[in-house]
Amino acid sequence: MELKVKLEKFEGPLDLLLHLLEKNKVEIYDIPIVEITNQYMDYIHEMNRQDLNLMSEFMVMAATLLHIKSKMLLPKKEEEQEEEDPRAELVQQLLEYKLYKSISFQLKDRQADADKVMYKEPTIPKEVAAYEPPIDTESLLEGLTLQKLHEVFEAMLKRQTEKIDPVRSKFGKIEKEEVSLEEKTAVLERYAANHKKFSFRGLFKRQPGRVQIVVTFLAVLELMKTGKIEIMQDHAFDDIRITSKIAA
């Protein structure tokens, strides 16, 4: 006999299986797999004639039922008498689905009931809202001694010390040294006008810092490019002699 059902009634294959179990009044833990599989396949045939778009997930469950049915019908060997029930995994899925379905119905009922509930905004008098309970200083300071105050103070100092980075705390402050290439070039140009010949190495020894040395070197290159000074070196690593072309 063909089973007549409405497809819209079921949300999926587990929903259909629960319906068939309730219809046959059987327990989830003891599924009559042969009978349920036959009824499920009747539904699949009905579904095949009505809506092909919903077939995929139902066909997967149909294959699962047929697999379980074949394992249940096969005779068991003596050493397989204590084999796990092939329905166990399906039973677990049905139990979980039934639980979630029950919760969804409860949430739906609560949502429907919530539309009928009116909530009143809290109205607390300003005097009540501003009230602060008095502080009992005697109970607050009860048991407090100078020794305990000293221990609290020492603990605070220790926490502050532990926060200090032992490496970064020793870093010095880096001052930004403002050095203008234009000013350094003008100074060097005046120096070259008064000293027709001077030592490259001696020039840099008079610079107070690395930044000054770098800017001085750039100033030397600038005066070389404009032809105001010339440099000469007899051998590699010898001192460089600078000759000024600037009129005094």
JSON list of C-alpha atoms in Angstrom, two decimals:
[
{"chain": "A", "resi": 1, "resn": "MET", "atom": "CA", "xyz": [0.00, 0.00, 0.00]},
{"chain": "A", "resi": 2, "resn": "GLU", "atom": "CA", "xyz": [1.42, 3.37, -1.03]},
{"chain": "A", "resi": 3, "resn": "LEU", "atom": "CA", "xyz": [1.98, 5.93, 1.71]},
{"chain": "A", "resi": 4, "resn": "LYS", "atom": "CA", "xyz": [0.31, 9.29, 0.97]},
{"chain": "A", "resi": 5, "resn": "VAL", "atom": "CA", "xyz": [1.97, 12.25, 2.69]},
{"chain": "A", "resi": 6, "resn": "LYS", "atom": "CA", "xyz": [2.46, 15.94, 2.05]},
{"chain": "A", "resi": 7, "resn": "LEU", "atom": "CA", "xyz": [6.05, 16.82, 1.33]},
{"chain": "A", "resi": 8, "resn": "GLU", "atom": "CA", "xyz": [5.82, 20.24, 2.95]},
{"chain": "A", "resi": 9, "resn": "LYS", "atom": "CA", "xyz": [5.17, 18.56, 6.29]},
{"chain": "A", "resi": 10, "resn": "PHE", "atom": "CA", "xyz": [8.77, 17.37, 6.67]},
{"chain": "A", "resi": 11, "resn": "GLU", "atom": "CA", "xyz": [11.88, 19.49, 6.92]},
{"chain": "A", "resi": 12, "resn": "GLY", "atom": "CA", "xyz": [14.25, 16.65, 6.10]},
{"chain": "A", "resi": 13, "resn": "PRO", "atom": "CA", "xyz": [14.79, 12.89, 6.19]},
{"chain": "A", "resi": 14, "resn": "LEU", "atom": "CA", "xyz": [15.19, 12.78, 10.01]},
{"chain": "A", "resi": 15, "resn": "ASP", "atom": "CA", "xyz": [11.90, 14.63, 10.36]},
{"chain": "A", "resi": 16, "resn": "LEU", "atom": "CA", "xyz": [10.23, 12.03, 8.16]},
{"chain": "A", "resi": 17, "resn": "LEU", "atom": "CA", "xyz": [11.75, 9.14, 10.15]},
{"chain": "A", "resi": 18, "resn": "LEU", "atom": "CA", "xyz": [10.47, 10.60, 13.41]},
{"chain": "A", "resi": 19, "resn": "HIS", "atom": "CA", "xyz": [7.01, 10.87, 11.86]},
{"chain": "A", "resi": 20, "resn": "LEU", "atom": "CA", "xyz": [7.09, 7.24, 10.74]},
{"chain": "A", "resi": 21, "resn": "LEU", "atom": "CA", "xyz": [8.21, 6.07, 14.20]},
{"chain": "A", "resi": 22, "resn": "GLU", "atom": "CA", "xyz": [5.44, 8.03, 15.89]},
{"chain": "A", "resi": 23, "resn": "LYS", "atom": "CA", "xyz": [2.92, 6.79, 13.33]},
{"chain": "A", "resi": 24, "resn": "ASN", "atom": "CA", "xyz": [3.94, 3.18, 13.99]},
{"chain": "A", "resi": 25, "resn": "LYS", "atom": "CA", "xyz": [4.16, 3.82, 17.75]},
{"chain": "A", "resi": 26, "resn": "VAL", "atom": "CA", "xyz": [7.63, 2.35, 18.10]},
{"chain": "A", "resi": 27, "resn": "GLU", "atom": "CA", "xyz": [10.59, 3.41, 20.23]},
{"chain": "A", "resi": 28, "resn": "ILE", "atom": "CA", "xyz": [13.60, 5.11, 18.72]},
{"chain": "A", "resi": 29, "resn": "TYR", "atom": "CA", "xyz": [15.87, 2.61, 20.49]},
{"chain": "A", "resi": 30, "resn": "ASP", "atom": "CA", "xyz": [14.16, -0.35, 18.78]},
{"chain": "A", "resi": 31, "resn": "ILE", "atom": "CA", "xyz": [13.51, 0.70, 15.18]},
{"chain": "A", "resi": 32, "resn": "PRO", "atom": "CA", "xyz": [11.77, -1.97, 13.07]},
{"chain": "A", "resi": 33, "resn": "ILE", "atom": "CA", "xyz": [14.17, -1.24, 10.26]},
{"chain": "A", "resi": 34, "resn": "VAL", "atom": "CA", "xyz": [12.51, -3.37, 7.60]},
{"chain": "A", "resi": 35, "resn": "GLU", "atom": "CA", "xyz": [9.05, -1.85, 8.02]},
{"chain": "A", "resi": 36, "resn": "ILE", "atom": "CA", "xyz": [10.34, 1.71, 8.41]},
{"chain": "A", "resi": 37, "resn": "THR", "atom": "CA", "xyz": [12.58, 1.34, 5.37]},
{"chain": "A", "resi": 38, "resn": "ASN", "atom": "CA", "xyz": [9.66, 0.14, 3.25]},
{"chain": "A", "resi": 39, "resn": "GLN", "atom": "CA", "xyz": [7.50, 3.07, 4.34]},
{"chain": "A", "resi": 40, "resn": "TYR", "atom": "CA", "xyz": [10.36, 5.48, 3.76]},
{"chain": "A", "resi": 41, "resn": "MET", "atom": "CA", "xyz": [10.87, 4.14, 0.23]},
{"chain": "A", "resi": 42, "resn": "ASP", "atom": "CA", "xyz": [7.13, 4.62, -0.44]},
{"chain": "A", "resi": 43, "resn": "TYR", "atom": "CA", "xyz": [7.61, 8.25, 0.48]},
{"chain": "A", "resi": 44, "resn": "ILE", "atom": "CA", "xyz": [10.62, 8.51, -1.85]},
{"chain": "A", "resi": 45, "resn": "HIS", "atom": "CA", "xyz": [8.52, 7.18, -4.75]},
{"chain": "A", "resi": 46, "resn": "GLU", "atom": "CA", "xyz": [5.81, 9.73, -3.98]},
{"chain": "A", "resi": 47, "resn": "MET", "atom": "CA", "xyz": [8.42, 12.42, -3.76]},
{"chain": "A", "resi": 48, "resn": "ASN", "atom": "CA", "xyz": [9.88, 11.36, -7.10]},
{"chain": "A", "resi": 49, "resn": "ARG", "atom": "CA", "xyz": [6.57, 12.18, -8.76]},
{"chain": "A", "resi": 50, "resn": "GLN", "atom": "CA", "xyz": [6.04, 15.51, -7.04]},
{"chain": "A", "resi": 51, "resn": "ASP", "atom": "CA", "xyz": [9.30, 17.41, -6.48]},
{"chain": "A", "resi": 52, "resn": "LEU", "atom": "CA", "xyz": [12.72, 16.38, -7.81]},
{"chain": "A", "resi": 53, "resn": "ASN", "atom": "CA", "xyz": [14.51, 19.33, -6.18]},
{"chain": "A", "resi": 54, "resn": "LEU", "atom": "CA", "xyz": [14.18, 17.81, -2.69]},
{"chain": "A", "resi": 55, "resn": "MET", "atom": "CA", "xyz": [15.42, 14.38, -3.64]},
{"chain": "A", "resi": 56, "resn": "SER", "atom": "CA", "xyz": [19.14, 14.53, -2.77]},
{"chain": "A", "resi": 57, "resn": "GLU", "atom": "CA", "xyz": [19.14, 14.51, 1.05]},
{"chain": "A", "resi": 58, "resn": "PHE", "atom": "CA", "xyz": [16.23, 12.05, 1.19]},
{"chain": "A", "resi": 59, "resn": "MET", "atom": "CA", "xyz": [18.04, 9.70, -1.20]},
{"chain": "A", "resi": 60, "resn": "VAL", "atom": "CA", "xyz": [21.12, 9.71, 1.05]},
{"chain": "A", "resi": 61, "resn": "MET", "atom": "CA", "xyz": [18.98, 8.61, 3.99]},
{"chain": "A", "resi": 62, "resn": "ALA", "atom": "CA", "xyz": [17.29, 5.98, 1.81]},
{"chain": "A", "resi": 63, "resn": "ALA", "atom": "CA", "xyz": [20.69, 4.51, 0.98]},
{"chain": "A", "resi": 64, "resn": "THR", "atom": "CA", "xyz": [21.58, 4.51, 4.69]},
{"chain": "A", "resi": 65, "resn": "LEU", "atom": "CA", "xyz": [18.34, 2.68, 5.58]},
{"chain": "A", "resi": 66, "resn": "LEU", "atom": "CA", "xyz": [18.86, 0.09, 2.86]},
{"chain": "A", "resi": 67, "resn": "HIS", "atom": "CA", "xyz": [22.41, -0.49, 4.09]},
{"chain": "A", "resi": 68, "resn": "ILE", "atom": "CA", "xyz": [21.20, -0.98, 7.67]},
{"chain": "A", "resi": 69, "resn": "LYS", "atom": "CA", "xyz": [18.37, -3.23, 6.42]},
{"chain": "A", "resi": 70, "resn": "SER", "atom": "CA", "xyz": [20.81, -5.45, 4.52]},
{"chain": "A", "resi": 71, "resn": "LYS", "atom": "CA", "xyz": [23.06, -5.78, 7.59]},
{"chain": "A", "resi": 72, "resn": "MET", "atom": "CA", "xyz": [20.08, -6.65, 9.78]},
{"chain": "A", "resi": 73, "resn": "LEU", "atom": "CA", "xyz": [18.84, -9.33, 7.37]},
{"chain": "A", "resi": 74, "resn": "LEU", "atom": "CA", "xyz": [22.20, -11.02, 6.91]},
{"chain": "A", "resi": 75, "resn": "PRO", "atom": "CA", "xyz": [22.73, -14.03, 9.19]},
{"chain": "A", "resi": 76, "resn": "LYS", "atom": "CA", "xyz": [25.32, -13.42, 11.90]},
{"chain": "A", "resi": 77, "resn": "LYS", "atom": "CA", "xyz": [28.28, -15.65, 12.49]},
{"chain": "A", "resi": 78, "resn": "GLU", "atom": "CA", "xyz": [28.93, -16.99, 15.95]},
{"chain": "A", "resi": 79, "resn": "GLU", "atom": "CA", "xyz": [31.94, -14.70, 16.50]},
{"chain": "A", "resi": 80, "resn": "GLU", "atom": "CA", "xyz": [29.80, -11.68, 15.46]},
{"chain": "A", "resi": 81, "resn": "GLN", "atom": "CA", "xyz": [27.02, -12.20, 18.01]},
{"chain": "A", "resi": 82, "resn": "GLU", "atom": "CA", "xyz": [28.18, -9.19, 20.05]},
{"chain": "A", "resi": 83, "resn": "GLU", "atom": "CA", "xyz": [28.63, -6.92, 17.03]},
{"chain": "A", "resi": 84, "resn": "GLU", "atom": "CA", "xyz": [27.45, -3.31, 17.45]},
{"chain": "A", "resi": 85, "resn": "ASP", "atom": "CA", "xyz": [23.85, -2.67, 16.44]},
{"chain": "A", "resi": 86, "resn": "PRO", "atom": "CA", "xyz": [23.93, -1.17, 12.90]},
{"chain": "A", "resi": 87, "resn": "ARG", "atom": "CA", "xyz": [21.05, 1.11, 13.94]},
{"chain": "A", "resi": 88, "resn": "ALA", "atom": "CA", "xyz": [23.07, 2.77, 16.73]},
{"chain": "A", "resi": 89, "resn": "GLU", "atom": "CA", "xyz": [24.36, 5.73, 14.70]},
{"chain": "A", "resi": 90, "resn": "LEU", "atom": "CA", "xyz": [20.92, 6.40, 13.22]},
{"chain": "A", "resi": 91, "resn": "VAL", "atom": "CA", "xyz": [19.35, 6.24, 16.68]},
{"chain": "A", "resi": 92, "resn": "GLN", "atom": "CA", "xyz": [21.84, 8.83, 17.94]},
{"chain": "A", "resi": 93, "resn": "GLN", "atom": "CA", "xyz": [21.04, 11.17, 15.03]},
{"chain": "A", "resi": 94, "resn": "LEU", "atom": "CA", "xyz": [17.31, 10.81, 15.66]},
{"chain": "A", "resi": 95, "resn": "LEU", "atom": "CA", "xyz": [17.70, 11.55, 19.38]},
{"chain": "A", "resi": 96, "resn": "GLU", "atom": "CA", "xyz": [19.74, 14.69, 18.70]},
{"chain": "A", "resi": 97, "resn": "TYR", "atom": "CA", "xyz": [17.30, 15.86, 16.03]},
{"chain": "A", "resi": 98, "resn": "LYS", "atom": "CA", "xyz": [14.33, 15.26, 18.33]},
{"chain": "A", "resi": 99, "resn": "LEU", "atom": "CA", "xyz": [16.04, 17.30, 21.07]},
{"chain": "A", "resi": 100, "resn": "TYR", "atom": "CA", "xyz": [16.76, 20.24, 18.75]},
{"chain": "A", "resi": 101, "resn": "LYS", "atom": "CA", "xyz": [13.25, 20.10, 17.34]},
{"chain": "A", "resi": 102, "resn": "SER", "atom": "CA", "xyz": [11.76, 20.21, 20.83]},
{"chain": "A", "resi": 103, "resn": "ILE", "atom": "CA", "xyz": [13.95, 23.21, 21.72]},
{"chain": "A", "resi": 104, "resn": "SER", "atom": "CA", "xyz": [12.93, 25.01, 18.53]},
{"chain": "A", "resi": 105, "resn": "PHE", "atom": "CA", "xyz": [9.24, 24.55, 19.42]},
{"chain": "A", "resi": 106, "resn": "GLN", "atom": "CA", "xyz": [9.86, 25.97, 22.89]},
{"chain": "A", "resi": 107, "resn": "LEU", "atom": "CA", "xyz": [11.67, 28.99, 21.46]},
{"chain": "A", "resi": 108, "resn": "LYS", "atom": "CA", "xyz": [8.87, 29.52, 18.96]},
{"chain": "A", "resi": 109, "resn": "ASP", "atom": "CA", "xyz": [6.28, 29.45, 21.75]},
{"chain": "A", "resi": 110, "resn": "ARG", "atom": "CA", "xyz": [8.30, 31.95, 23.78]},
{"chain": "A", "resi": 111, "resn": "GLN", "atom": "CA", "xyz": [8.57, 34.24, 20.78]},
{"chain": "A", "resi": 112, "resn": "ALA", "atom": "CA", "xyz": [4.82, 34.08, 20.26]},
{"chain": "A", "resi": 113, "resn": "ASP", "atom": "CA", "xyz": [4.17, 34.79, 23.94]},
{"chain": "A", "resi": 114, "resn": "ALA", "atom": "CA", "xyz": [6.66, 37.67, 23.97]},
{"chain": "A", "resi": 115, "resn": "ASP", "atom": "CA", "xyz": [4.47, 39.64, 21.54]},
{"chain": "A", "resi": 116, "resn": "LYS", "atom": "CA", "xyz": [1.74, 39.73, 24.19]},
{"chain": "A", "resi": 117, "resn": "VAL", "atom": "CA", "xyz": [3.96, 41.00, 27.02]},
{"chain": "A", "resi": 118, "resn": "MET", "atom": "CA", "xyz": [4.28, 44.68, 27.90]},
{"chain": "A", "resi": 119, "resn": "TYR", "atom": "CA", "xyz": [7.30, 45.89, 29.83]},
{"chain": "A", "resi": 120, "resn": "LYS", "atom": "CA", "xyz": [7.38, 48.97, 32.03]},
{"chain": "A", "resi": 121, "resn": "GLU", "atom": "CA", "xyz": [10.46, 51.13, 32.12]},
{"chain": "A", "resi": 122, "resn": "PRO", "atom": "CA", "xyz": [11.98, 51.36, 35.62]},
{"chain": "A", "resi": 123, "resn": "THR", "atom": "CA", "xyz": [11.00, 54.50, 37.52]},
{"chain": "A", "resi": 124, "resn": "ILE", "atom": "CA", "xyz": [13.35, 54.99, 40.45]},
{"chain": "A", "resi": 125, "resn": "PRO", "atom": "CA", "xyz": [13.08, 58.22, 42.46]},
{"chain": "A", "resi": 126, "resn": "LYS", "atom": "CA", "xyz": [16.14, 60.45, 42.19]},
{"chain": "A", "resi": 127, "resn": "GLU", "atom": "CA", "xyz": [16.63, 60.31, 45.96]},
{"chain": "A", "resi": 128, "resn": "VAL", "atom": "CA", "xyz": [16.79, 56.52, 45.87]},
{"chain": "A", "resi": 129, "resn": "ALA", "atom": "CA", "xyz": [19.10, 56.42, 42.85]},
{"chain": "A", "resi": 130, "resn": "ALA", "atom": "CA", "xyz": [21.46, 58.95, 44.44]},
{"chain": "A", "resi": 131, "resn": "TYR", "atom": "CA", "xyz": [21.56, 57.18, 47.79]},
{"chain": "A", "resi": 132, "resn": "GLU", "atom": "CA", "xyz": [24.91, 55.74, 48.82]},
{"chain": "A", "resi": 133, "resn": "PRO", "atom": "CA", "xyz": [25.21, 53.67, 51.98]},
{"chain": "A", "resi": 134, "resn": "PRO", "atom": "CA", "xyz": [27.41, 55.30, 54.62]},
{"chain": "A", "resi": 135, "resn": "ILE", "atom": "CA", "xyz": [30.93, 53.94, 55.02]},
{"chain": "A", "resi": 136, "resn": "ASP", "atom": "CA", "xyz": [31.73, 52.52, 58.40]},
{"chain": "A", "resi": 137, "resn": "THR", "atom": "CA", "xyz": [35.34, 53.61, 58.80]},
{"chain": "A", "resi": 138, "resn": "GLU", "atom": "CA", "xyz": [35.76, 51.67, 62.02]},
{"chain": "A", "resi": 139, "resn": "SER", "atom": "CA", "xyz": [34.90, 48.33, 60.37]},
{"chain": "A", "resi": 140, "resn": "LEU", "atom": "CA", "xyz": [36.93, 49.32, 57.31]},
{"chain": "A", "resi": 141, "resn": "LEU", "atom": "CA", "xyz": [40.06, 49.94, 59.39]},
{"chain": "A", "resi": 142, "resn": "GLU", "atom": "CA", "xyz": [39.44, 47.07, 61.77]},
{"chain": "A", "resi": 143, "resn": "GLY", "atom": "CA", "xyz": [42.57, 45.00, 62.28]},
{"chain": "A", "resi": 144, "resn": "LEU", "atom": "CA", "xyz": [44.74, 47.49, 60.39]},
{"chain": "A", "resi": 145, "resn": "THR", "atom": "CA", "xyz": [48.19, 48.00, 61.92]},
{"chain": "A", "resi": 146, "resn": "LEU", "atom": "CA", "xyz": [51.35, 49.85, 60.98]},
{"chain": "A", "resi": 147, "resn": "GLN", "atom": "CA", "xyz": [52.96, 46.53, 60.15]},
{"chain": "A", "resi": 148, "resn": "LYS", "atom": "CA", "xyz": [50.19, 45.68, 57.67]},
{"chain": "A", "resi": 149, "resn": "LEU", "atom": "CA", "xyz": [50.39, 49.16, 56.12]},
{"chain": "A", "resi": 150, "resn": "HIS", "atom": "CA", "xyz": [54.14, 48.72, 55.70]},
{"chain": "A", "resi": 151, "resn": "GLU", "atom": "CA", "xyz": [53.62, 45.31, 54.02]},
{"chain": "A", "resi": 152, "resn": "VAL", "atom": "CA", "xyz": [51.07, 46.82, 51.59]},
{"chain": "A", "resi": 153, "resn": "PHE", "atom": "CA", "xyz": [53.47, 49.67, 50.80]},
{"chain": "A", "resi": 154, "resn": "GLU", "atom": "CA", "xyz": [56.35, 47.26, 50.18]},
{"chain": "A", "resi": 155, "resn": "ALA", "atom": "CA", "xyz": [54.13, 45.13, 47.89]},
{"chain": "A", "resi": 156, "resn": "MET", "atom": "CA", "xyz": [53.19, 48.21, 45.84]},
{"chain": "A", "resi": 157, "resn": "LEU", "atom": "CA", "xyz": [56.83, 49.19, 45.46]},
{"chain": "A", "resi": 158, "resn": "LYS", "atom": "CA", "xyz": [57.71, 45.66, 44.37]},
{"chain": "A", "resi": 159, "resn": "ARG", "atom": "CA", "xyz": [54.98, 45.67, 41.70]},
{"chain": "A", "resi": 160, "resn": "GLN", "atom": "CA", "xyz": [56.25, 49.01, 40.39]},
{"chain": "A", "resi": 161, "resn": "THR", "atom": "CA", "xyz": [59.82, 47.65, 40.25]},
{"chain": "A", "resi": 162, "resn": "GLU", "atom": "CA", "xyz": [58.71, 44.54, 38.39]},
{"chain": "A", "resi": 163, "resn": "LYS", "atom": "CA", "xyz": [57.05, 46.72, 35.73]},
{"chain": "A", "resi": 164, "resn": "ILE", "atom": "CA", "xyz": [60.39, 48.36, 34.85]},
{"chain": "A", "resi": 165, "resn": "ASP", "atom": "CA", "xyz": [62.10, 46.86, 31.82]},
{"chain": "A", "resi": 166, "resn": "PRO", "atom": "CA", "xyz": [65.70, 46.14, 32.99]},
{"chain": "A", "resi": 167, "resn": "VAL", "atom": "CA", "xyz": [67.05, 46.75, 29.46]},
{"chain": "A", "resi": 168, "resn": "ARG", "atom": "CA", "xyz": [65.03, 49.73, 28.26]},
{"chain": "A", "resi": 169, "resn": "SER", "atom": "CA", "xyz": [65.29, 51.50, 31.60]},
{"chain": "A", "resi": 170, "resn": "LYS", "atom": "CA", "xyz": [69.03, 51.94, 30.93]},
{"chain": "A", "resi": 171, "resn": "PHE", "atom": "CA", "xyz": [68.52, 53.60, 27.57]},
{"chain": "A", "resi": 172, "resn": "GLY", "atom": "CA", "xyz": [69.57, 57.22, 27.40]},
{"chain": "A", "resi": 173, "resn": "LYS", "atom": "CA", "xyz": [67.62, 60.03, 25.84]},
{"chain": "A", "resi": 174, "resn": "ILE", "atom": "CA", "xyz": [68.41, 60.56, 22.16]},
{"chain": "A", "resi": 175, "resn": "GLU", "atom": "CA", "xyz": [68.58, 64.23, 21.32]},
{"chain": "A", "resi": 176, "resn": "LYS", "atom": "CA", "xyz": [67.85, 65.20, 17.75]},
{"chain": "A", "resi": 177, "resn": "GLU", "atom": "CA", "xyz": [70.76, 67.23, 16.41]},
{"chain": "A", "resi": 178, "resn": "GLU", "atom": "CA", "xyz": [69.67, 69.83, 13.92]},
{"chain": "A", "resi": 179, "resn": "VAL", "atom": "CA", "xyz": [72.39, 70.34, 11.27]},
{"chain": "A", "resi": 180, "resn": "SER", "atom": "CA", "xyz": [71.76, 72.32, 8.09]},
{"chain": "A", "resi": 181, "resn": "LEU", "atom": "CA", "xyz": [73.69, 71.34, 4.97]},
{"chain": "A", "resi": 182, "resn": "GLU", "atom": "CA", "xyz": [73.48, 74.91, 3.68]},
{"chain": "A", "resi": 183, "resn": "GLU", "atom": "CA", "xyz": [74.95, 76.33, 6.89]},
{"chain": "A", "resi": 184, "resn": "LYS", "atom": "CA", "xyz": [77.68, 73.69, 7.04]},
{"chain": "A", "resi": 185, "resn": "THR", "atom": "CA", "xyz": [78.59, 74.39, 3.36]},
{"chain": "A", "resi": 186, "resn": "ALA", "atom": "CA", "xyz": [78.85, 78.13, 4.07]},
{"chain": "A", "resi": 187, "resn": "VAL", "atom": "CA", "xyz": [81.07, 77.49, 7.13]},
{"chain": "A", "resi": 188, "resn": "LEU", "atom": "CA", "xyz": [83.31, 75.17, 5.14]},
{"chain": "A", "resi": 189, "resn": "GLU", "atom": "CA", "xyz": [83.51, 77.67, 2.29]},
{"chain": "A", "resi": 190, "resn": "ARG", "atom": "CA", "xyz": [84.69, 80.41, 4.68]},
{"chain": "A", "resi": 191, "resn": "TYR", "atom": "CA", "xyz": [87.21, 78.00, 6.21]},
{"chain": "A", "resi": 192, "resn": "ALA", "atom": "CA", "xyz": [88.54, 77.09, 2.76]},
{"chain": "A", "resi": 193, "resn": "ALA", "atom": "CA", "xyz": [88.90, 80.77, 1.84]},
{"chain": "A", "resi": 194, "resn": "ASN", "atom": "CA", "xyz": [91.13, 81.33, 4.88]},
{"chain": "A", "resi": 195, "resn": "HIS", "atom": "CA", "xyz": [93.03, 78.03, 4.63]},
{"chain": "A", "resi": 196, "resn": "LYS", "atom": "CA", "xyz": [94.22, 77.41, 1.11]},
{"chain": "A", "resi": 197, "resn": "LYS", "atom": "CA", "xyz": [95.43, 73.90, 1.91]},
{"chain": "A", "resi": 198, "resn": "PHE", "atom": "CA", "xyz": [94.22, 71.67, 4.74]},
{"chain": "A", "resi": 199, "resn": "SER", "atom": "CA", "xyz": [93.90, 68.03, 5.70]},
{"chain": "A", "resi": 200, "resn": "PHE", "atom": "CA", "xyz": [90.74, 66.03, 5.03]},
{"chain": "A", "resi": 201, "resn": "ARG", "atom": "CA", "xyz": [91.32, 63.98, 8.19]},
{"chain": "A", "resi": 202, "resn": "GLY", "atom": "CA", "xyz": [92.07, 67.05, 10.27]},
{"chain": "A", "resi": 203, "resn": "LEU", "atom": "CA", "xyz": [88.86, 68.68, 9.06]},
{"chain": "A", "resi": 204, "resn": "PHE", "atom": "CA", "xyz": [86.76, 65.81, 10.36]},
{"chain": "A", "resi": 205, "resn": "LYS", "atom": "CA", "xyz": [88.59, 65.59, 13.68]},
{"chain": "A", "resi": 206, "resn": "ARG", "atom": "CA", "xyz": [87.19, 69.01, 14.56]},
{"chain": "A", "resi": 207, "resn": "GLN", "atom": "CA", "xyz": [83.55, 67.83, 14.17]},
{"chain": "A", "resi": 208, "resn": "PRO", "atom": "CA", "xyz": [81.75, 67.20, 17.50]},
{"chain": "A", "resi": 209, "resn": "GLY", "atom": "CA", "xyz": [79.55, 64.28, 16.45]},
{"chain": "A", "resi": 210, "resn": "ARG", "atom": "CA", "xyz": [78.60, 61.74, 13.81]},
{"chain": "A", "resi": 211, "resn": "VAL", "atom": "CA", "xyz": [75.87, 63.90, 12.34]},
{"chain": "A", "resi": 212, "resn": "GLN", "atom": "CA", "xyz": [78.29, 66.78, 12.01]},
{"chain": "A", "resi": 213, "resn": "ILE", "atom": "CA", "xyz": [80.80, 64.50, 10.26]},
{"chain": "A", "resi": 214, "resn": "VAL", "atom": "CA", "xyz": [78.19, 63.26, 7.76]},
{"chain": "A", "resi": 215, "resn": "VAL", "atom": "CA", "xyz": [76.97, 66.77, 6.94]},
{"chain": "A", "resi": 216, "resn": "THR", "atom": "CA", "xyz": [80.56, 68.03, 6.64]},
{"chain": "A", "resi": 217, "resn": "PHE", "atom": "CA", "xyz": [81.34, 65.24, 4.19]},
{"chain": "A", "resi": 218, "resn": "LEU", "atom": "CA", "xyz": [78.30, 66.25, 2.11]},
{"chain": "A", "resi": 219, "resn": "ALA", "atom": "CA", "xyz": [79.48, 69.87, 2.21]},
{"chain": "A", "resi": 220, "resn": "VAL", "atom": "CA", "xyz": [82.91, 68.78, 0.89]},
{"chain": "A", "resi": 221, "resn": "LEU", "atom": "CA", "xyz": [81.24, 66.97, -1.99]},
{"chain": "A", "resi": 222, "resn": "GLU", "atom": "CA", "xyz": [79.12, 70.04, -2.71]},
{"chain": "A", "resi": 223, "resn": "LEU", "atom": "CA", "xyz": [82.20, 72.33, -2.89]},
{"chain": "A", "resi": 224, "resn": "MET", "atom": "CA", "xyz": [83.98, 69.77, -5.08]},
{"chain": "A", "resi": 225, "resn": "LYS", "atom": "CA", "xyz": [81.05, 69.70, -7.47]},
{"chain": "A", "resi": 226, "resn": "THR", "atom": "CA", "xyz": [81.06, 73.50, -7.80]},
{"chain": "A", "resi": 227, "resn": "GLY", "atom": "CA", "xyz": [84.85, 73.53, -8.32]},
{"chain": "A", "resi": 228, "resn": "LYS", "atom": "CA", "xyz": [85.59, 75.58, -5.22]},
{"chain": "A", "resi": 229, "resn": "ILE", "atom": "CA", "xyz": [87.97, 72.96, -3.78]},
{"chain": "A", "resi": 230, "resn": "GLU", "atom": "CA", "xyz": [90.16, 70.17, -5.14]},
{"chain": "A", "resi": 231, "resn": "ILE", "atom": "CA", "xyz": [91.29, 66.99, -3.38]},
{"chain": "A", "resi": 232, "resn": "MET", "atom": "CA", "xyz": [94.42, 64.90, -3.93]},
{"chain": "A", "resi": 233, "resn": "GLN", "atom": "CA", "xyz": [95.71, 61.60, -2.51]},
{"chain": "A", "resi": 234, "resn": "ASP", "atom": "CA", "xyz": [99.11, 60.13, -3.32]},
{"chain": "A", "resi": 235, "resn": "HIS", "atom": "CA", "xyz": [98.49, 56.55, -2.19]},
{"chain": "A", "resi": 236, "resn": "ALA", "atom": "CA", "xyz": [95.57, 54.45, -0.98]},
{"chain": "A", "resi": 237, "resn": "PHE", "atom": "CA", "xyz": [94.71, 55.03, 2.68]},
{"chain": "A", "resi": 238, "resn": "ASP", "atom": "CA", "xyz": [96.90, 58.17, 2.78]},
{"chain": "A", "resi": 239, "resn": "ASP", "atom": "CA", "xyz": [95.43, 61.38, 4.10]},
{"chain": "A", "resi": 240, "resn": "ILE", "atom": "CA", "xyz": [93.56, 63.47, 1.52]},
{"chain": "A", "resi": 241, "resn": "ARG", "atom": "CA", "xyz": [94.81, 66.99, 0.86]},
{"chain": "A", "resi": 242, "resn": "ILE", "atom": "CA", "xyz": [92.26, 69.66, 0.12]},
{"chain": "A", "resi": 243, "resn": "THR", "atom": "CA", "xyz": [93.22, 72.73, -1.92]},
{"chain": "A", "resi": 244, "resn": "SER", "atom": "CA", "xyz": [90.94, 75.77, -1.92]},
{"chain": "A", "resi": 245, "resn": "LYS", "atom": "CA", "xyz": [90.14, 77.69, -5.14]},
{"chain": "A", "resi": 246, "resn": "ILE", "atom": "CA", "xyz": [88.20, 80.35, -3.27]},
{"chain": "A", "resi": 247, "resn": "ALA", "atom": "CA", "xyz": [89.64, 83.83, -3.14]},
{"chain": "A", "resi": 248, "resn": "ALA", "atom": "CA", "xyz": [90.23, 85.17, 0.34]}
]
